[in-house]
Amino acid sequence: MASTEDKAANKENVSSWKDSIYNPRTGELLGRTASSWALILLFYLVFYCFLAGMFALTMWVMLLTLDDYVPRCRDRVPNPGLVIRPDSLDIFFNKSDPLKYAQCVQNLESFLQRYNDTEQEKNEDCPQGKYFEQNDTEQMTKKVCRFKRDSLSLCSGLSDTSFGYSEGKPCVLLKMNRIIGLKPRGEPYINCTAKRDTPVEMQYFPNKGHFDKMYFPYYGKKAHENYVQPLVAVKLLLTKEDYNTVLSVECRVEGSDLRNNDERDKFLGRVTFRIKVTE
């Protein structure tokens, strides 16, 4: 049995532990009085309000330096990448089965909606072969040069709604990524080659696959709200000898100062895709 002294010691320890949380004699909670806790809470309230105010002031000053139409910090990539539609680097389909290429056709048709006459009639009929510069205008919203989808001819989806997929001679669309202020020198055009010993015959639309200068420069998403990139369509004139074989095709932007041979970026000024047609 515990002695009277042990019981007294245990009772004193329990009392000491309770007093460390709340001492009824001094009114202290966790070792501090109510006034002490109030001062601490007031200090942190003022401190964090000060930090929030400093942060808000800093953000406000920074926003004053920004332009709604021209980004302060631009992308350091000076050359555009090349993108294809349909939105896939592997285009495999059976030309005899519409369900096999339906997704490709839908992707192309959906993408070309902004190039319909009903949309493009709102834009300007610009002179060809000249940059459409608008730096001297006071209007912040820039005009857009017209690009009609019928300029893509056999790959427009107007005369052939299957974009050539039903006959085994598919079309792919190519565009360059948008870069503010880009004005490519020379006459940029698309050149595609099949990575094999014998060449594959191709057709380019518009004529010779050129990107006309009138679609440059681009002034940004807000200033050039209705801007659409110029397109080049490539129709691969495949034959029966080309069917049932995976063909690797590389397309490059040629004829200008735009880079297309950077080994660190396979999409800078070029794109490679694979295509296989079965019947």
Short mmCIF file of C-alpha atoms in Angstrom, two decimals:
data_model
loop_
_atom_site.label_atom_id
_atom_site.label_comp_id
_atom_site.label_asym_id
_atom_site.label_seq_id
_atom_site.Cartn_x
_atom_site.Cartn_y
_atom_site.Cartn_z
CA MET A 1 0.00 0.00 0.00
CA ALA A 2 1.20 3.49 -0.86
CA SER A 3 2.31 5.55 2.07
CA THR A 4 0.69 8.80 3.08
CA GLU A 5 3.73 10.69 1.76
CA ASP A 6 3.45 9.05 -1.71
CA LYS A 7 -0.24 9.96 -1.97
CA ALA A 8 0.53 13.55 -1.04
CA ALA A 9 3.30 13.71 -3.69
CA ASN A 10 1.00 12.31 -6.40
CA LYS A 11 -1.74 14.76 -5.48
CA GLU A 12 0.77 17.61 -5.64
CA ASN A 13 1.98 16.49 -9.11
CA VAL A 14 -1.58 16.34 -10.48
CA SER A 15 -2.33 19.76 -9.06
CA SER A 16 0.89 21.16 -10.57
CA TRP A 17 0.01 19.72 -14.00
CA LYS A 18 -3.48 21.24 -13.91
CA ASP A 19 -2.09 24.58 -12.80
CA SER A 20 0.24 24.65 -15.81
CA ILE A 21 -2.85 24.69 -18.06
CA TYR A 22 -5.07 26.90 -15.97
CA ASN A 23 -4.21 28.38 -12.61
CA PRO A 24 -7.40 29.43 -10.79
CA ARG A 25 -5.43 31.39 -8.18
CA THR A 26 -3.74 33.75 -10.69
CA GLY A 27 -6.16 33.34 -13.60
CA GLU A 28 -3.30 32.31 -15.93
CA LEU A 29 -3.96 30.15 -19.00
CA LEU A 30 -0.90 28.26 -20.24
CA GLY A 31 1.28 30.50 -18.15
CA ARG A 32 -0.17 33.81 -19.33
CA THR A 33 -2.84 36.12 -18.02
CA ALA A 34 -5.76 37.31 -20.14
CA SER A 35 -4.17 40.72 -20.67
CA SER A 36 -0.92 39.06 -21.78
CA TRP A 37 -2.77 36.90 -24.34
CA ALA A 38 -4.69 39.96 -25.57
CA LEU A 39 -1.44 41.87 -26.17
CA ILE A 40 0.09 38.94 -28.07
CA LEU A 41 -3.00 38.51 -30.28
CA LEU A 42 -3.08 42.25 -30.93
CA PHE A 43 0.60 42.21 -31.93
CA TYR A 44 0.14 39.39 -34.44
CA LEU A 45 -3.04 40.96 -35.80
CA VAL A 46 -1.21 44.22 -36.49
CA PHE A 47 1.85 42.38 -37.81
CA TYR A 48 -0.05 40.27 -40.34
CA CYS A 49 -2.23 43.21 -41.40
CA PHE A 50 0.99 45.10 -42.10
CA LEU A 51 2.36 42.20 -44.19
CA ALA A 52 -0.93 41.95 -46.12
CA GLY A 53 -0.86 45.68 -46.76
CA MET A 54 2.74 45.54 -47.99
CA PHE A 55 1.88 42.66 -50.32
CA ALA A 56 -1.18 44.47 -51.69
CA LEU A 57 0.84 47.66 -52.21
CA THR A 58 3.57 45.75 -54.03
CA MET A 59 1.05 44.04 -56.32
CA TRP A 60 -0.68 47.36 -57.03
CA VAL A 61 2.60 49.06 -57.98
CA MET A 62 3.56 46.11 -60.18
CA LEU A 63 0.18 46.14 -61.96
CA LEU A 64 0.66 49.83 -62.72
CA THR A 65 3.73 48.92 -64.77
CA LEU A 66 1.86 46.35 -66.92
CA ASP A 67 0.23 46.99 -70.27
CA ASP A 68 -3.04 45.23 -71.02
CA TYR A 69 -2.05 44.85 -74.67
CA VAL A 70 1.71 44.30 -74.66
CA PRO A 71 3.26 41.84 -72.20
CA ARG A 72 6.15 43.19 -70.20
CA CYS A 73 8.07 39.92 -70.27
CA ARG A 74 7.90 38.16 -73.62
CA ASP A 75 8.70 34.59 -74.47
CA ARG A 76 12.42 34.20 -75.03
CA VAL A 77 11.77 31.75 -77.89
CA PRO A 78 12.29 33.92 -81.01
CA ASN A 79 11.19 31.26 -83.49
CA PRO A 80 7.78 29.60 -83.73
CA GLY A 81 7.02 25.94 -83.46
CA LEU A 82 5.10 24.09 -86.15
CA VAL A 83 1.77 22.40 -85.34
CA ILE A 84 -0.35 20.00 -87.39
CA ARG A 85 -4.01 19.15 -87.56
CA PRO A 86 -5.50 16.56 -87.09
CA ASP A 87 -4.25 16.91 -83.56
CA SER A 88 -2.14 13.74 -83.59
CA LEU A 89 1.36 12.76 -84.64
CA ASP A 90 0.14 9.25 -85.56
CA ILE A 91 -2.49 9.23 -88.30
CA PHE A 92 -3.49 5.61 -88.88
CA PHE A 93 -6.79 4.79 -90.62
CA ASN A 94 -8.63 2.47 -92.98
CA LYS A 95 -9.84 4.42 -96.00
CA SER A 96 -12.68 1.96 -96.56
CA ASP A 97 -14.14 2.46 -93.08
CA PRO A 98 -15.43 6.00 -92.39
CA LEU A 99 -15.51 5.30 -88.66
CA LYS A 100 -11.73 4.82 -88.67
CA TYR A 101 -11.04 8.33 -89.94
CA ALA A 102 -14.13 10.11 -88.61
CA GLN A 103 -12.21 11.61 -85.68
CA CYS A 104 -9.59 13.09 -88.03
CA VAL A 105 -12.29 14.62 -90.22
CA GLN A 106 -14.16 16.04 -87.22
CA ASN A 107 -10.95 17.51 -85.84
CA LEU A 108 -10.19 19.26 -89.13
CA GLU A 109 -13.73 20.51 -89.61
CA SER A 110 -13.93 21.86 -86.07
CA PHE A 111 -10.57 23.58 -86.43
CA LEU A 112 -11.58 25.28 -89.70
CA GLN A 113 -14.78 26.80 -88.33
CA ARG A 114 -13.02 30.10 -87.61
CA TYR A 115 -11.92 30.22 -91.24
CA ASN A 116 -15.44 30.09 -92.65
CA ASP A 117 -16.59 32.95 -94.89
CA THR A 118 -19.12 34.08 -92.27
CA GLU A 119 -16.22 34.73 -89.87
CA GLN A 120 -13.58 35.93 -92.30
CA GLU A 121 -15.81 38.47 -94.05
CA LYS A 122 -15.50 40.56 -90.88
CA ASN A 123 -11.74 40.84 -91.42
CA GLU A 124 -9.67 43.03 -93.74
CA ASP A 125 -8.77 42.23 -97.35
CA CYS A 126 -5.05 43.02 -97.01
CA PRO A 127 -2.51 43.51 -99.82
CA GLN A 128 -0.40 40.41 -100.31
CA GLY A 129 3.35 40.28 -99.86
CA LYS A 130 3.55 43.12 -97.30
CA TYR A 131 3.64 43.13 -93.51
CA PHE A 132 0.39 44.46 -92.07
CA GLU A 133 1.93 46.78 -89.49
CA GLN A 134 -0.38 48.83 -87.28
CA ASN A 135 2.04 50.53 -84.89
CA ASP A 136 1.10 54.02 -86.08
CA THR A 137 -2.59 53.65 -85.21
CA GLU A 138 -4.04 54.94 -81.94
CA GLN A 139 -6.52 52.08 -81.76
CA MET A 140 -5.38 49.37 -79.37
CA THR A 141 -7.55 46.74 -81.05
CA LYS A 142 -5.78 45.68 -84.25
CA LYS A 143 -7.34 44.70 -87.54
CA VAL A 144 -7.04 41.15 -88.84
CA CYS A 145 -6.22 40.03 -92.37
CA ARG A 146 -8.68 37.72 -94.03
CA PHE A 147 -7.83 34.03 -94.52
CA LYS A 148 -10.62 32.07 -96.19
CA ARG A 149 -10.71 28.32 -95.96
CA ASP A 150 -11.44 27.97 -99.69
CA SER A 151 -7.83 29.00 -100.30
CA LEU A 152 -6.96 25.51 -99.06
CA SER A 153 -8.66 24.13 -102.18
CA LEU A 154 -8.87 20.31 -102.08
CA CYS A 155 -8.03 20.36 -98.37
CA SER A 156 -10.64 22.95 -97.38
CA GLY A 157 -13.31 20.39 -96.62
CA LEU A 158 -15.72 22.25 -98.91
CA SER A 159 -15.47 20.22 -102.12
CA ASP A 160 -14.41 17.04 -100.31
CA THR A 161 -15.90 16.76 -96.83
CA SER A 162 -13.64 13.80 -95.99
CA PHE A 163 -10.48 15.88 -96.59
CA GLY A 164 -9.17 13.13 -98.87
CA TYR A 165 -9.29 10.41 -96.24
CA SER A 166 -11.96 8.42 -98.07
CA GLU A 167 -9.70 8.08 -101.12
CA GLY A 168 -6.52 7.36 -99.18
CA LYS A 169 -4.97 10.74 -100.00
CA PRO A 170 -5.29 12.55 -96.68
CA CYS A 171 -4.79 16.22 -95.94
CA VAL A 172 -2.93 17.66 -92.97
CA LEU A 173 -2.98 21.32 -91.96
CA LEU A 174 0.06 23.15 -90.64
CA LYS A 175 0.35 26.41 -88.76
CA MET A 176 3.04 28.28 -86.89
CA ASN A 177 2.67 29.17 -83.23
CA ARG A 178 1.88 32.80 -82.45
CA ILE A 179 4.79 35.03 -81.43
CA ILE A 180 4.17 38.70 -80.75
CA GLY A 181 6.00 40.97 -83.15
CA LEU A 182 7.33 38.17 -85.37
CA LYS A 183 8.19 39.33 -88.89
CA PRO A 184 9.90 36.47 -90.73
CA ARG A 185 12.33 37.53 -93.40
CA GLY A 186 12.23 36.06 -96.86
CA GLU A 187 9.28 34.04 -98.12
CA PRO A 188 8.49 31.31 -95.57
CA TYR A 189 6.92 28.18 -96.98
CA ILE A 190 6.29 24.59 -95.96
CA ASN A 191 8.32 21.74 -97.37
CA CYS A 192 7.47 18.15 -96.42
CA THR A 193 9.49 15.04 -97.15
CA ALA A 194 8.94 11.36 -96.45
CA LYS A 195 11.80 9.66 -94.64
CA ARG A 196 12.41 6.92 -97.17
CA ASP A 197 14.40 6.36 -100.33
CA THR A 198 11.61 7.15 -102.82
CA PRO A 199 9.73 10.46 -102.48
CA VAL A 200 6.01 10.78 -101.88
CA GLU A 201 4.13 13.15 -104.16
CA MET A 202 2.36 15.98 -102.31
CA GLN A 203 0.23 19.01 -103.09
CA TYR A 204 0.42 22.26 -101.16
CA PHE A 205 -2.33 24.82 -100.60
CA PRO A 206 -2.34 27.80 -100.87
CA ASN A 207 -0.08 27.85 -103.91
CA LYS A 208 3.41 26.50 -103.12
CA GLY A 209 2.61 26.38 -99.41
CA HIS A 210 3.62 29.95 -98.62
CA PHE A 211 2.83 31.89 -95.45
CA ASP A 212 2.02 35.37 -96.74
CA LYS A 213 3.65 38.32 -94.98
CA MET A 214 0.32 40.11 -94.58
CA TYR A 215 -0.48 37.87 -91.57
CA PHE A 216 2.50 39.27 -89.66
CA PRO A 217 3.19 40.74 -87.16
CA TYR A 218 0.92 39.42 -84.43
CA TYR A 219 0.04 41.95 -81.71
CA GLY A 220 -1.11 39.73 -78.85
CA LYS A 221 -4.27 37.99 -77.70
CA LYS A 222 -6.10 41.10 -76.49
CA ALA A 223 -5.07 43.50 -79.26
CA HIS A 224 -5.52 40.87 -81.99
CA GLU A 225 -8.61 39.25 -80.56
CA ASN A 226 -9.93 37.78 -83.83
CA TYR A 227 -6.53 36.85 -85.26
CA VAL A 228 -6.18 33.47 -86.93
CA GLN A 229 -2.88 32.01 -88.06
CA PRO A 230 -2.32 31.46 -91.76
CA LEU A 231 -2.50 27.80 -92.75
CA VAL A 232 -0.79 25.56 -95.22
CA ALA A 233 -2.49 22.35 -96.28
CA VAL A 234 -0.52 19.35 -97.48
CA LYS A 235 -2.28 16.62 -99.42
CA LEU A 236 -0.35 13.36 -99.50
CA LEU A 237 -0.94 11.69 -102.86
CA LEU A 238 -0.39 8.16 -101.64
CA THR A 239 -0.65 5.18 -103.99
CA LYS A 240 -1.50 1.54 -103.31
CA GLU A 241 2.21 0.83 -103.00
CA ASP A 242 2.26 3.21 -100.01
CA TYR A 243 -0.60 1.49 -98.18
CA ASN A 244 -0.09 -0.80 -95.17
CA THR A 245 3.24 0.90 -94.45
CA VAL A 246 4.04 3.40 -91.72
CA LEU A 247 5.45 6.50 -93.40
CA SER A 248 7.34 9.09 -91.40
CA VAL A 249 6.87 12.59 -92.83
CA GLU A 250 8.79 15.67 -91.73
CA CYS A 251 7.57 19.18 -92.53
CA ARG A 252 9.78 22.25 -92.16
CA VAL A 253 9.44 26.00 -92.53
CA GLU A 254 11.86 26.91 -95.31
CA GLY A 255 12.78 30.07 -97.20
CA SER A 256 13.17 32.40 -94.23
CA ASP A 257 15.33 33.18 -91.21
CA LEU A 258 13.17 30.99 -88.96
CA ARG A 259 15.10 28.16 -87.34
CA ASN A 260 14.16 24.60 -88.20
CA ASN A 261 17.22 22.53 -87.22
CA ASP A 262 17.50 22.83 -83.44
CA GLU A 263 18.26 19.35 -82.12
CA ARG A 264 17.12 20.36 -78.63
CA ASP A 265 13.61 21.23 -79.85
CA LYS A 266 12.07 18.86 -82.40
CA PHE A 267 9.09 21.17 -82.96
CA LEU A 268 10.95 24.43 -83.57
CA GLY A 269 10.16 25.29 -87.18
CA ARG A 270 9.39 21.67 -87.98
CA VAL A 271 7.19 18.74 -87.09
CA THR A 272 7.37 15.02 -87.79
CA PHE A 273 4.33 12.77 -87.96
CA ARG A 274 3.59 9.20 -88.99
CA ILE A 275 0.86 8.07 -91.33
CA LYS A 276 -0.46 4.66 -92.32
CA VAL A 277 -3.32 3.95 -94.70
CA THR A 278 -4.98 0.56 -95.04
CA GLU A 279 -7.83 -0.54 -97.25
#
